[in-house]
mmCIF file of C-alpha atoms and ligand atoms in Angstrom:
data_model
loop_
_atom_site.group_PDB
_atom_site.id
_atom_site.type_symbol
_atom_site.label_atom_id
_atom_site.label_comp_id
_atom_site.label_asym_id
_atom_site.label_seq_id
_atom_site.Cartn_x
_atom_site.Cartn_y
_atom_site.Cartn_z
ATOM 1 C CA UNK A 196 -0.093 0.250 -0.206
ATOM 2 C CA UNK A 197 1.309 3.089 -1.365
ATOM 3 C CA UNK A 198 -0.608 5.838 0.917
ATOM 4 C CA UNK A 199 -0.673 9.457 0.082
ATOM 5 C CA UNK A 200 0.141 8.886 -2.901
ATOM 6 C CA UNK A 201 -2.463 9.286 -6.410
ATOM 7 C CA UNK A 202 -1.254 6.081 -8.662
ATOM 8 C CA UNK A 203 -2.036 6.864 -12.256
ATOM 9 C CA UNK A 204 -2.112 3.529 -14.739
ATOM 10 C CA UNK A 205 -1.047 4.707 -18.155
ATOM 11 C CA UNK A 206 -2.037 2.907 -21.679
ATOM 12 C CA UNK A 207 0.148 4.184 -25.001
ATOM 13 C CA UNK A 208 -0.288 2.078 -28.213
ATOM 14 C CA UNK A 209 -0.233 5.508 -30.497
ATOM 15 C CA UNK A 210 2.945 4.061 -33.079
ATOM 16 C CA UNK A 211 4.460 0.476 -32.778
ATOM 17 C CA UNK A 212 5.197 0.385 -29.395
ATOM 18 C CA UNK A 213 2.530 -1.147 -26.591
ATOM 19 C CA UNK A 214 3.014 0.377 -23.324
ATOM 20 C CA UNK A 215 1.496 0.030 -19.414
ATOM 21 C CA UNK A 216 3.231 1.859 -16.473
ATOM 22 C CA UNK A 217 1.802 3.017 -13.363
ATOM 23 C CA UNK A 218 3.153 6.355 -11.910
ATOM 24 C CA UNK A 219 2.822 8.107 -8.504
ATOM 25 C CA UNK A 220 2.097 11.605 -8.055
ATOM 26 C CA UNK A 221 3.043 12.664 -12.062
ATOM 27 C CA UNK A 222 6.701 11.919 -10.990
ATOM 28 C CA UNK A 223 7.303 8.409 -9.912
ATOM 29 C CA UNK A 224 7.539 5.885 -12.026
ATOM 30 C CA UNK A 225 6.626 2.442 -10.587
ATOM 31 C CA UNK A 226 6.936 0.619 -13.635
ATOM 32 C CA UNK A 227 6.862 1.256 -17.370
ATOM 33 C CA UNK A 228 6.769 -1.710 -19.890
ATOM 34 C CA UNK A 229 6.607 -1.708 -23.060
ATOM 35 C CA UNK A 230 6.846 -3.863 -26.028
ATOM 36 C CA UNK A 231 8.993 -2.841 -28.883
ATOM 37 C CA UNK A 232 7.910 -3.597 -32.321
ATOM 38 C CA UNK A 233 10.831 -3.032 -34.115
ATOM 39 C CA UNK A 234 11.547 -6.973 -35.513
ATOM 40 C CA UNK A 235 8.470 -7.029 -37.159
ATOM 41 C CA UNK A 236 8.752 -3.899 -38.871
ATOM 42 C CA UNK A 237 12.764 -3.644 -39.940
ATOM 43 C CA UNK A 238 12.529 -5.724 -43.036
ATOM 44 C CA UNK A 239 10.241 -3.323 -44.190
ATOM 45 C CA UNK A 240 12.174 -0.181 -43.903
ATOM 46 C CA UNK A 241 9.403 1.355 -41.652
ATOM 47 C CA UNK A 242 6.360 1.282 -39.285
ATOM 48 C CA UNK A 243 3.439 -1.329 -41.473
ATOM 49 C CA UNK A 244 0.576 0.356 -39.343
ATOM 50 C CA UNK A 245 -2.210 -3.012 -39.872
ATOM 51 C CA UNK A 246 1.177 -5.408 -38.342
ATOM 52 C CA UNK A 247 1.154 -2.974 -35.528
ATOM 53 C CA UNK A 248 -2.192 -3.070 -34.467
ATOM 54 C CA UNK A 249 -2.355 -6.778 -34.611
ATOM 55 C CA UNK A 250 0.913 -7.217 -32.968
ATOM 56 C CA UNK A 251 -0.607 -4.938 -29.771
ATOM 57 C CA UNK A 252 -3.631 -6.839 -29.982
ATOM 58 C CA UNK A 253 -1.300 -9.931 -28.646
ATOM 59 C CA UNK A 254 1.085 -7.897 -26.730
ATOM 60 C CA UNK A 255 -1.699 -5.616 -24.802
ATOM 61 C CA UNK A 256 -2.675 -7.905 -21.846
ATOM 62 C CA UNK A 257 0.673 -9.220 -21.240
ATOM 63 C CA UNK A 258 2.227 -5.649 -21.241
ATOM 64 C CA UNK A 259 -0.015 -4.649 -18.610
ATOM 65 C CA UNK A 260 0.133 -7.397 -16.202
ATOM 66 C CA UNK A 261 3.827 -6.779 -16.239
ATOM 67 C CA UNK A 262 3.088 -3.509 -15.253
ATOM 68 C CA UNK A 263 0.980 -3.581 -12.386
ATOM 69 C CA UNK A 264 3.324 -6.827 -11.280
ATOM 70 C CA UNK A 265 6.591 -4.812 -11.672
ATOM 71 C CA UNK A 266 4.613 -1.429 -9.736
ATOM 72 C CA UNK A 267 3.572 -3.864 -6.455
ATOM 73 C CA UNK A 268 0.453 -2.416 -6.458
ATOM 74 C CA UNK A 269 -3.125 -3.681 -6.177
ATOM 75 C CA UNK A 270 -6.177 -2.283 -9.048
ATOM 76 C CA UNK A 271 -7.856 -0.777 -5.259
ATOM 77 C CA UNK A 272 -5.384 1.639 -5.351
ATOM 78 C CA UNK A 273 -5.401 3.133 -8.676
ATOM 79 C CA UNK A 274 -6.926 6.707 -9.070
ATOM 80 C CA UNK A 275 -7.012 6.619 -12.991
ATOM 81 C CA UNK A 276 -6.607 4.864 -15.899
ATOM 82 C CA UNK A 277 -4.808 7.784 -18.252
ATOM 83 C CA UNK A 278 -4.006 7.293 -22.187
ATOM 84 C CA UNK A 279 -2.558 8.330 -25.528
ATOM 85 C CA UNK A 280 -6.049 8.663 -27.572
ATOM 86 C CA UNK A 281 -4.356 10.790 -30.379
ATOM 87 C CA UNK A 282 -2.843 11.847 -32.127
ATOM 88 C CA UNK A 283 -1.397 8.190 -34.281
ATOM 89 C CA UNK A 284 -2.250 5.473 -36.070
ATOM 90 C CA UNK A 285 -5.898 5.212 -36.149
ATOM 91 C CA UNK A 286 -5.505 1.090 -35.348
ATOM 92 C CA UNK A 287 -3.050 1.095 -33.737
ATOM 93 C CA UNK A 288 -4.732 3.597 -31.099
ATOM 94 C CA UNK A 289 -7.474 1.847 -30.990
ATOM 95 C CA UNK A 290 -6.447 -1.240 -28.907
ATOM 96 C CA UNK A 291 -4.875 1.496 -26.569
ATOM 97 C CA UNK A 292 -7.907 3.166 -25.529
ATOM 98 C CA UNK A 293 -9.915 -0.464 -25.913
ATOM 99 C CA UNK A 294 -7.735 -2.010 -23.143
ATOM 100 C CA UNK A 295 -8.044 1.759 -21.195
ATOM 101 C CA UNK A 296 -12.146 1.744 -21.067
ATOM 102 C CA UNK A 297 -12.225 -1.303 -20.096
ATOM 103 C CA UNK A 298 -9.443 -1.350 -17.299
ATOM 104 C CA UNK A 299 -11.321 2.023 -16.187
ATOM 105 C CA UNK A 300 -14.763 0.319 -16.265
ATOM 106 C CA UNK A 301 -13.517 -2.892 -14.238
ATOM 107 C CA UNK A 302 -12.137 -1.171 -11.635
ATOM 108 C CA UNK A 303 -14.801 1.961 -11.981
ATOM 109 C CA UNK A 304 -12.059 4.299 -12.093
ATOM 110 C CA UNK A 305 -11.971 7.966 -14.186
ATOM 111 C CA UNK A 306 -10.617 7.350 -17.873
ATOM 112 C CA UNK A 307 -8.417 10.223 -18.712
ATOM 113 C CA UNK A 308 -7.405 10.722 -22.285
ATOM 114 C CA UNK A 309 -3.781 12.550 -23.129
ATOM 115 C CA UNK A 310 -1.960 13.604 -26.430
ATOM 116 C CA UNK A 311 0.932 11.971 -27.141
ATOM 117 C CA UNK A 312 2.917 14.294 -28.204
ATOM 118 C CA UNK A 313 2.516 16.165 -25.440
ATOM 119 C CA UNK A 314 3.307 13.926 -23.479
ATOM 120 C CA UNK A 315 6.333 13.483 -24.928
ATOM 121 C CA UNK A 316 7.334 17.111 -23.891
ATOM 122 C CA UNK A 317 6.447 15.762 -20.365
ATOM 123 C CA UNK A 318 8.538 12.825 -20.491
ATOM 124 C CA UNK A 319 11.638 14.835 -18.895
ATOM 125 C CA UNK A 320 9.583 15.379 -15.527
ATOM 126 C CA UNK A 321 9.696 11.792 -14.748
ATOM 127 C CA UNK A 322 11.819 10.648 -11.961
ATOM 128 C CA UNK A 323 12.960 14.417 -11.683
ATOM 129 C CA UNK A 324 12.625 17.604 -11.034
ATOM 130 C CA UNK A 325 9.051 19.370 -12.233
ATOM 131 C CA UNK A 326 9.906 21.331 -14.751
ATOM 132 C CA UNK A 327 9.688 25.019 -14.598
ATOM 133 C CA UNK A 328 7.561 27.386 -16.832
ATOM 134 C CA UNK A 329 7.329 29.004 -18.926
ATOM 135 C CA UNK A 330 8.951 26.419 -21.004
ATOM 136 C CA UNK A 331 9.970 26.295 -24.844
ATOM 137 C CA UNK A 332 9.393 22.780 -26.151
ATOM 138 C CA UNK A 333 10.702 21.174 -28.770
ATOM 139 C CA UNK A 334 9.248 17.757 -29.058
ATOM 140 C CA UNK A 335 10.946 15.615 -32.576
ATOM 141 C CA UNK A 336 9.693 11.508 -33.006
ATOM 142 C CA UNK A 337 9.003 9.410 -35.967
ATOM 143 C CA UNK A 338 5.595 11.361 -36.619
ATOM 144 C CA UNK A 339 6.093 14.808 -35.540
ATOM 145 C CA UNK A 340 8.144 17.550 -34.837
ATOM 146 C CA UNK A 341 6.534 21.068 -32.984
ATOM 147 C CA UNK A 342 7.586 23.634 -31.073
ATOM 148 C CA UNK A 343 4.931 24.466 -28.126
ATOM 149 C CA UNK A 344 4.664 27.461 -26.086
ATOM 150 C CA UNK A 345 4.561 25.592 -22.500
ATOM 151 C CA UNK A 346 2.645 27.465 -19.387
ATOM 152 C CA UNK A 347 2.136 24.417 -17.678
ATOM 153 C CA UNK A 348 2.407 20.134 -17.850
ATOM 154 C CA UNK A 349 -1.428 20.711 -19.156
ATOM 155 C CA UNK A 350 -0.864 23.988 -21.145
ATOM 156 C CA UNK A 351 0.263 24.146 -24.618
ATOM 157 C CA UNK A 352 0.414 26.581 -27.501
ATOM 158 C CA UNK A 353 1.516 25.272 -30.838
ATOM 159 C CA UNK A 354 3.539 27.483 -32.509
ATOM 160 C CA UNK A 355 5.027 25.462 -35.812
ATOM 161 C CA UNK A 356 5.439 22.845 -36.890
ATOM 162 C CA UNK A 357 6.924 20.359 -39.824
ATOM 163 C CA UNK A 358 4.739 20.865 -43.412
ATOM 164 C CA UNK A 359 6.006 17.361 -45.010
ATOM 165 C CA UNK A 360 8.388 15.238 -42.928
ATOM 166 C CA UNK A 361 8.989 14.742 -39.540
ATOM 167 C CA UNK A 362 12.567 14.965 -38.197
ATOM 168 C CA UNK A 363 12.647 11.195 -37.160
ATOM 169 C CA UNK A 364 10.635 10.390 -40.338
ATOM 170 C CA UNK A 365 14.176 12.237 -42.254
ATOM 171 C CA UNK A 366 16.319 9.905 -40.116
ATOM 172 C CA UNK A 367 14.660 6.696 -40.969
ATOM 173 C CA UNK A 368 14.024 7.426 -45.027
ATOM 174 C CA UNK A 369 18.089 8.666 -45.221
ATOM 175 C CA UNK A 370 19.181 5.979 -43.117
ATOM 176 C CA UNK A 371 17.475 3.687 -45.871
ATOM 177 C CA UNK A 372 19.080 5.429 -48.452
ATOM 178 C CA UNK A 373 22.214 5.218 -46.796
ATOM 179 C CA UNK A 374 21.496 0.988 -46.195
ATOM 180 C CA UNK A 375 22.157 1.375 -42.101
ATOM 181 C CA UNK A 376 18.694 -0.119 -41.615
ATOM 182 C CA UNK A 377 15.443 0.339 -39.517
ATOM 183 C CA UNK A 378 15.112 2.381 -37.131
ATOM 184 C CA UNK A 379 17.543 4.873 -39.094
ATOM 185 C CA UNK A 380 17.524 7.387 -35.946
ATOM 186 C CA UNK A 381 20.454 5.144 -33.828
ATOM 187 C CA UNK A 382 21.958 3.727 -37.097
ATOM 188 C CA UNK A 383 23.232 7.704 -38.203
ATOM 189 C CA UNK A 384 23.726 8.319 -35.089
ATOM 190 C CA UNK A 385 26.224 5.615 -34.562
ATOM 191 C CA UNK A 386 27.245 6.095 -38.548
ATOM 192 C CA UNK A 387 28.024 9.830 -38.025
ATOM 193 C CA UNK A 388 30.272 9.346 -34.828
ATOM 194 C CA UNK A 389 32.682 8.448 -37.547
ATOM 195 C CA UNK A 390 32.433 10.836 -40.128
ATOM 196 C CA UNK A 391 32.939 14.370 -40.695
ATOM 197 C CA UNK A 392 30.507 16.963 -40.941
ATOM 198 C CA UNK A 393 32.075 19.451 -43.217
ATOM 199 C CA UNK A 394 32.564 17.090 -45.879
ATOM 200 C CA UNK A 395 29.119 17.525 -48.207
ATOM 201 C CA UNK A 396 26.757 20.460 -47.959
ATOM 202 C CA UNK A 397 23.393 19.588 -47.318
ATOM 203 C CA UNK A 398 20.885 22.325 -47.490
ATOM 204 C CA UNK A 399 19.076 23.540 -44.609
ATOM 205 C CA UNK A 400 15.497 24.860 -44.991
ATOM 206 C CA UNK A 401 14.135 27.309 -42.578
ATOM 207 C CA UNK A 402 10.955 28.494 -44.159
ATOM 208 C CA UNK A 403 10.123 32.205 -44.927
ATOM 209 C CA UNK A 404 10.907 35.111 -42.125
ATOM 210 C CA UNK A 405 11.114 33.953 -38.971
ATOM 211 C CA UNK A 406 8.888 30.875 -39.498
ATOM 212 C CA UNK A 407 8.844 28.039 -36.614
ATOM 213 C CA UNK A 408 7.702 25.514 -38.980
ATOM 214 C CA UNK A 409 9.486 22.932 -40.357
ATOM 215 C CA UNK A 410 10.051 21.188 -43.640
ATOM 216 C CA UNK A 411 12.721 18.647 -44.146
ATOM 217 C CA UNK A 412 11.711 16.410 -47.477
ATOM 218 C CA UNK A 413 14.699 18.766 -48.992
ATOM 219 C CA UNK A 414 17.345 16.950 -47.050
ATOM 220 C CA UNK A 415 15.669 13.861 -47.724
ATOM 221 C CA UNK A 416 15.766 14.500 -51.440
ATOM 222 C CA UNK A 417 19.200 16.304 -51.718
ATOM 223 C CA UNK A 418 20.539 12.965 -49.791
ATOM 224 C CA UNK A 419 19.721 10.987 -52.473
ATOM 225 C CA UNK A 420 20.014 12.775 -55.494
ATOM 226 C CA UNK A 421 24.020 12.886 -53.554
ATOM 227 C CA UNK A 422 23.773 9.317 -53.620
ATOM 228 C CA UNK A 423 21.833 7.774 -57.063
ATOM 229 C CA UNK A 424 22.571 11.608 -58.681
ATOM 230 C CA UNK A 425 19.842 13.642 -60.619
ATOM 231 C CA UNK A 426 16.911 11.495 -62.151
ATOM 232 C CA UNK A 427 18.424 9.616 -65.173
ATOM 233 C CA UNK A 428 21.775 11.407 -64.338
ATOM 234 C CA UNK A 429 23.734 8.490 -62.703
ATOM 235 C CA UNK A 430 27.452 8.582 -63.081
ATOM 236 C CA UNK A 431 29.981 5.974 -63.721
ATOM 237 C CA UNK A 432 32.558 4.683 -61.340
ATOM 238 C CA UNK A 433 34.343 6.183 -58.605
ATOM 239 C CA UNK A 434 37.953 8.049 -59.731
ATOM 240 C CA UNK A 435 40.591 7.301 -57.223
ATOM 241 C CA UNK A 436 41.697 10.675 -55.323
ATOM 242 C CA UNK A 437 44.233 11.081 -52.750
ATOM 243 C CA UNK A 438 42.763 12.415 -49.293
ATOM 244 C CA UNK A 439 43.587 15.843 -49.978
ATOM 245 C CA UNK A 440 41.300 15.939 -52.384
ATOM 246 C CA UNK A 441 38.359 14.619 -49.698
ATOM 247 C CA UNK A 442 36.115 17.348 -50.049
ATOM 248 C CA UNK A 443 36.162 17.670 -53.628
ATOM 249 C CA UNK A 444 35.711 13.766 -54.724
ATOM 250 C CA UNK A 445 32.920 13.867 -52.219
ATOM 251 C CA UNK A 446 30.713 15.886 -54.442
ATOM 252 C CA UNK A 447 32.552 14.835 -57.885
ATOM 253 C CA UNK A 448 31.424 11.427 -56.652
ATOM 254 C CA UNK A 449 27.955 12.141 -55.746
ATOM 255 C CA UNK A 450 25.662 10.163 -58.106
ATOM 256 C CA UNK A 451 27.353 6.615 -58.121
ATOM 257 C CA UNK A 452 24.828 4.540 -55.851
ATOM 258 C CA UNK A 453 25.373 3.442 -52.193
ATOM 259 C CA UNK A 454 27.261 0.409 -52.918
ATOM 260 C CA UNK A 455 29.476 1.883 -54.721
ATOM 261 C CA UNK A 456 30.066 4.911 -51.155
ATOM 262 C CA UNK A 457 33.166 3.223 -49.154
ATOM 263 C CA UNK A 458 32.077 3.099 -44.843
ATOM 264 C CA UNK A 459 34.357 7.113 -44.357
ATOM 265 C CA UNK A 460 31.977 7.923 -46.848
ATOM 266 C CA UNK A 461 28.435 7.041 -45.970
ATOM 267 C CA UNK A 462 29.629 8.149 -42.242
ATOM 268 C CA UNK A 463 30.402 11.695 -43.900
ATOM 269 C CA UNK A 464 27.549 11.881 -45.377
ATOM 270 C CA UNK A 465 25.370 10.801 -42.349
ATOM 271 C CA UNK A 466 27.437 13.630 -40.155
ATOM 272 C CA UNK A 467 26.287 15.997 -42.303
ATOM 273 C CA UNK A 468 22.821 14.810 -42.594
ATOM 274 C CA UNK A 469 22.792 14.493 -39.077
ATOM 275 C CA UNK A 470 24.124 18.041 -38.858
ATOM 276 C CA UNK A 471 21.902 20.012 -41.145
ATOM 277 C CA UNK A 472 18.977 18.315 -38.908
ATOM 278 C CA UNK A 473 20.352 19.159 -35.377
ATOM 279 C CA UNK A 474 21.549 23.260 -37.253
ATOM 280 C CA UNK A 475 17.848 23.225 -38.056
ATOM 281 C CA UNK A 476 16.039 22.139 -34.802
ATOM 282 C CA UNK A 477 18.585 24.164 -32.551
ATOM 283 C CA UNK A 478 17.631 27.512 -34.805
ATOM 284 C CA UNK A 479 14.307 27.286 -34.754
ATOM 285 C CA UNK A 480 14.460 26.471 -30.501
ATOM 286 C CA UNK A 481 16.189 29.542 -30.266
ATOM 287 C CA UNK A 482 13.861 31.583 -32.122
ATOM 288 C CA UNK A 483 10.522 29.524 -30.071
ATOM 289 C CA UNK A 484 12.733 30.378 -26.836
ATOM 290 C CA UNK A 485 13.015 34.019 -27.813
ATOM 291 C CA UNK A 486 8.554 34.271 -28.782
ATOM 292 C CA UNK A 487 8.005 32.889 -25.551
ATOM 293 C CA UNK A 488 10.394 33.920 -23.088
ATOM 294 C CA UNK A 489 11.447 30.739 -21.999
ATOM 295 C CA UNK A 490 13.389 29.771 -18.688
ATOM 296 C CA UNK A 491 13.124 26.376 -19.783
ATOM 297 C CA UNK A 492 13.742 24.320 -22.744
ATOM 298 C CA UNK A 493 12.139 20.870 -23.398
ATOM 299 C CA UNK A 494 13.055 18.464 -25.795
ATOM 300 C CA UNK A 495 11.252 15.272 -26.409
ATOM 301 C CA UNK A 496 10.521 12.653 -28.520
ATOM 302 C CA UNK A 497 12.256 9.648 -30.300
ATOM 303 C CA UNK A 498 15.410 12.484 -31.666
ATOM 304 C CA UNK A 499 15.951 13.676 -28.773
ATOM 305 C CA UNK A 500 17.988 10.315 -27.504
ATOM 306 C CA UNK A 501 20.333 11.766 -31.040
ATOM 307 C CA UNK A 502 23.816 12.528 -29.466
ATOM 308 C CA UNK A 503 24.528 15.755 -31.647
ATOM 309 C CA UNK A 504 21.236 17.053 -30.614
ATOM 310 C CA UNK A 505 21.407 16.893 -26.947
ATOM 311 C CA UNK A 506 25.009 18.055 -26.963
ATOM 312 C CA UNK A 507 23.889 21.001 -28.804
ATOM 313 C CA UNK A 508 20.752 21.926 -26.853
ATOM 314 C CA UNK A 509 23.377 22.141 -23.802
ATOM 315 C CA UNK A 510 24.746 24.682 -25.500
ATOM 316 C CA UNK A 511 21.948 26.745 -27.066
ATOM 317 C CA UNK A 512 20.766 26.226 -23.240
ATOM 318 C CA UNK A 513 23.755 27.761 -21.934
ATOM 319 C CA UNK A 514 24.216 31.047 -24.199
ATOM 320 C CA UNK A 515 20.321 31.440 -23.805
ATOM 321 C CA UNK A 516 20.814 31.371 -19.378
ATOM 322 C CA UNK A 517 17.960 28.789 -19.365
ATOM 323 C CA UNK A 518 17.045 25.134 -17.886
ATOM 324 C CA UNK A 519 17.923 22.314 -20.681
ATOM 325 C CA UNK A 520 14.950 19.404 -19.201
ATOM 326 C CA UNK A 521 16.252 16.296 -21.914
ATOM 327 C CA UNK A 522 13.886 12.582 -20.776
ATOM 328 C CA UNK A 523 16.394 9.717 -19.292
ATOM 329 C CA UNK A 524 17.318 7.616 -22.469
ATOM 330 C CA UNK A 525 14.978 5.238 -21.906
ATOM 331 C CA UNK A 526 12.075 8.126 -21.396
ATOM 332 C CA UNK A 527 12.707 8.861 -25.702
ATOM 333 C CA UNK A 528 10.950 6.602 -27.213
ATOM 334 C CA UNK A 529 7.113 5.856 -27.002
ATOM 335 C CA UNK A 530 6.132 4.948 -23.725
ATOM 336 C CA UNK A 531 3.380 4.874 -20.887
ATOM 337 C CA UNK A 532 5.539 6.168 -17.729
ATOM 338 C CA UNK A 533 5.126 9.631 -19.528
ATOM 339 C CA UNK A 534 1.431 9.271 -20.351
ATOM 340 C CA UNK A 535 0.385 7.945 -16.845
ATOM 341 C CA UNK A 536 2.602 11.663 -15.620
ATOM 342 C CA UNK A 537 0.740 14.054 -17.604
ATOM 343 C CA UNK A 538 -2.320 11.756 -16.876
ATOM 344 C CA UNK A 539 -2.083 13.130 -13.654
ATOM 345 C CA UNK A 540 -2.337 16.552 -14.108
ATOM 346 C CA UNK A 541 -5.565 16.079 -16.196
ATOM 347 C CA UNK A 542 -7.032 14.557 -13.671
ATOM 348 C CA UNK A 543 -6.526 17.356 -11.128
ATOM 349 C CA UNK A 544 -7.555 19.546 -13.671
ATOM 350 C CA UNK A 545 -10.864 17.304 -13.758
ATOM 351 C CA UNK A 546 -9.820 16.508 -17.259
ATOM 352 C CA UNK A 547 -11.717 13.102 -17.653
ATOM 353 C CA UNK A 548 -13.500 11.309 -20.514
ATOM 354 C CA UNK A 549 -16.673 8.966 -20.723
ATOM 355 C CA UNK A 550 -16.813 5.991 -22.549
ATOM 356 C CA UNK A 551 -17.504 7.671 -25.883
ATOM 357 C CA UNK A 552 -13.968 8.960 -26.359
ATOM 358 C CA UNK A 553 -12.544 8.531 -29.668
ATOM 359 C CA UNK A 554 -9.258 7.629 -31.241
ATOM 360 C CA UNK A 555 -7.957 10.209 -33.565
ATOM 361 C CA UNK A 556 -5.257 9.984 -36.000
ATOM 362 C CA UNK A 557 -4.858 14.117 -36.147
ATOM 363 C CA UNK A 558 -4.632 15.941 -32.654
ATOM 364 C CA UNK A 559 -7.718 17.245 -31.460
ATOM 365 C CA UNK A 560 -5.740 20.615 -30.189
HETATM 366 O O1 LIG B 724 9.142 8.934 -30.144
HETATM 367 P P1 LIG B 724 9.416 8.237 -31.453
HETATM 368 O O2 LIG B 724 9.746 6.424 -30.041
HETATM 369 O O3 LIG B 724 8.020 7.314 -31.899
HETATM 370 C C1 LIG B 724 6.846 7.855 -32.402
HETATM 371 O O4 LIG B 724 5.908 8.686 -31.915
HETATM 372 O O5 LIG B 724 7.214 8.709 -33.462
HETATM 373 O O6 LIG B 724 10.127 8.285 -31.993
HETATM 374 C C2 LIG B 724 10.494 7.384 -33.071
HETATM 375 C C3 LIG B 724 11.911 8.290 -33.957
HETATM 376 C C4 LIG B 724 12.090 6.811 -35.072
HETATM 377 O O7 LIG B 724 12.002 8.007 -36.104
HETATM 378 C C5 LIG B 724 13.974 6.640 -34.573
HETATM 379 O O8 LIG B 724 14.896 6.648 -36.363
HETATM 380 C C6 LIG B 724 14.339 8.477 -34.004
HETATM 381 O O9 LIG B 724 13.181 8.645 -33.158
HETATM 382 N N1 LIG B 724 15.615 7.944 -33.432
HETATM 383 C C7 LIG B 724 16.693 8.805 -33.225
HETATM 384 C C8 LIG B 724 17.415 8.246 -32.776
HETATM 385 N N2 LIG B 724 16.314 7.107 -31.929
HETATM 386 C C9 LIG B 724 16.023 7.094 -32.040
HETATM 387 N N3 LIG B 724 17.020 10.000 -34.106
HETATM 388 C C10 LIG B 724 17.660 9.875 -34.201
HETATM 389 N N4 LIG B 724 18.769 9.821 -33.335
HETATM 390 C C11 LIG B 724 18.709 9.078 -32.515
HETATM 391 N N5 LIG B 724 19.757 8.286 -31.582
HETATM 392 ZN ZN1 LIG B 725 5.901 9.302 -30.399
#
C-alpha cells in the first residue's frame, strides 16, 4: 500500500510500441513496460500500420499484467487510467484505447485522455525535479516535429510544426538511402560518430521569415540525389583520389549509387545530414525560446536520444541562460510512463472522458 499517493495507470499504443506504466503523483515511475515491434517492421524499412495494430492486440494484455505486477500495487489503489488517444496510427490507437476503457470500467475509475505529443514534452519530468514553466518545448519523433509554448504541463500552445516529413522520419528515410537499416535514427547517430560533417554540403530549409515550421523533405531528397544522382543522370564509377581532395571527391563522386560508397563516405554523409537536422532544430528552438520568454528548454520524442542533438541543446541552453530538460534515454521513445505522468495533471484539472472517447489520428488540439 502506498499511502497518500495518486497512482495513475498509463496506456500507450500510438505507433509500434505497446506500453503500460504505473506512475505516482505524476513523477515517480513504479513500472514502465514497453513491448517494441522493431523486429517485425525492420524488413519493411518502416512501421506497417496493419502489422502494428495486430501485434498490439497480441501483446497488450501481457504488457498490462507485467506493469501492474512490477509496480507492486493492487487495482484498488489506482486513481485513474490515462490513455494516449491521439495522435497516432488509428488501428494502433484503438487497441490501447479499448484496453484503457476496459480497465477504467472494470476498476470503476476515471478515464483520462492524453495527447501523445504533449506527453513527450512531459517525459523529462519523470523521476526528476518538476519542470519550471514557462518553457519552450521541441518534440521531435518519428511521426511529429513540433514547437510549443508551455505555460504548465497541461497548457501547451502549438507554435510550429513540420509541413512535410517529421525529423525522425527523415532519419529513417535517409538511413534507408544509406543502407543503414531501421530504425534509422540510432544507425545514423552511430555512423555519424566516424564521419566529418563538413565534407558534404547539404541544404537546410528554414522556411520564410521567422517561421517556426519545419521542412525536412528537401534534405532527404538532397541525400538521395547525392547518392543516386539526379533522376536519369547516374554517374559512372568513382575515380581514385588522394586524401587531400576528399571534399572535391565527395561532391564529384555523388550519384554513384550507395553500393560503391566506402564506409567512410557513408559516415561523412550521415554526419552532414545529422548536423543539418540538428542545426535546423536548434535554430527553431532558439526562435521559440525568444518568442516565449522561456526559462526552460524541453526536448522530447525519439530524436531527443540523438547524441549530437543533446550536445547542441546543452550549448544552446547555456547561451540562452535557460534550464535544459531532456528525458532519460528510456523515456525518449514511446512509453506509457509519460502518458500516466501527464494524466496525473489532467486528472487534477478535472479533465476526464466518458466511454465515448474516440481515437484520433490527428490531434484535436
Ligand atoms: O518517439 P518515437 O519513439 O515514436 C514516435 O512517436 O514516432 O520516435 C521514434 C523515432 C524514429 O524515427 C527513430 O529513428 C528516431 O526516433 N530516433 C532517433 C534516435 N533514436 C531514435 N533519431 C535520431 N537519433 C537517435 N539516436
Ligand atoms: Zn511518440
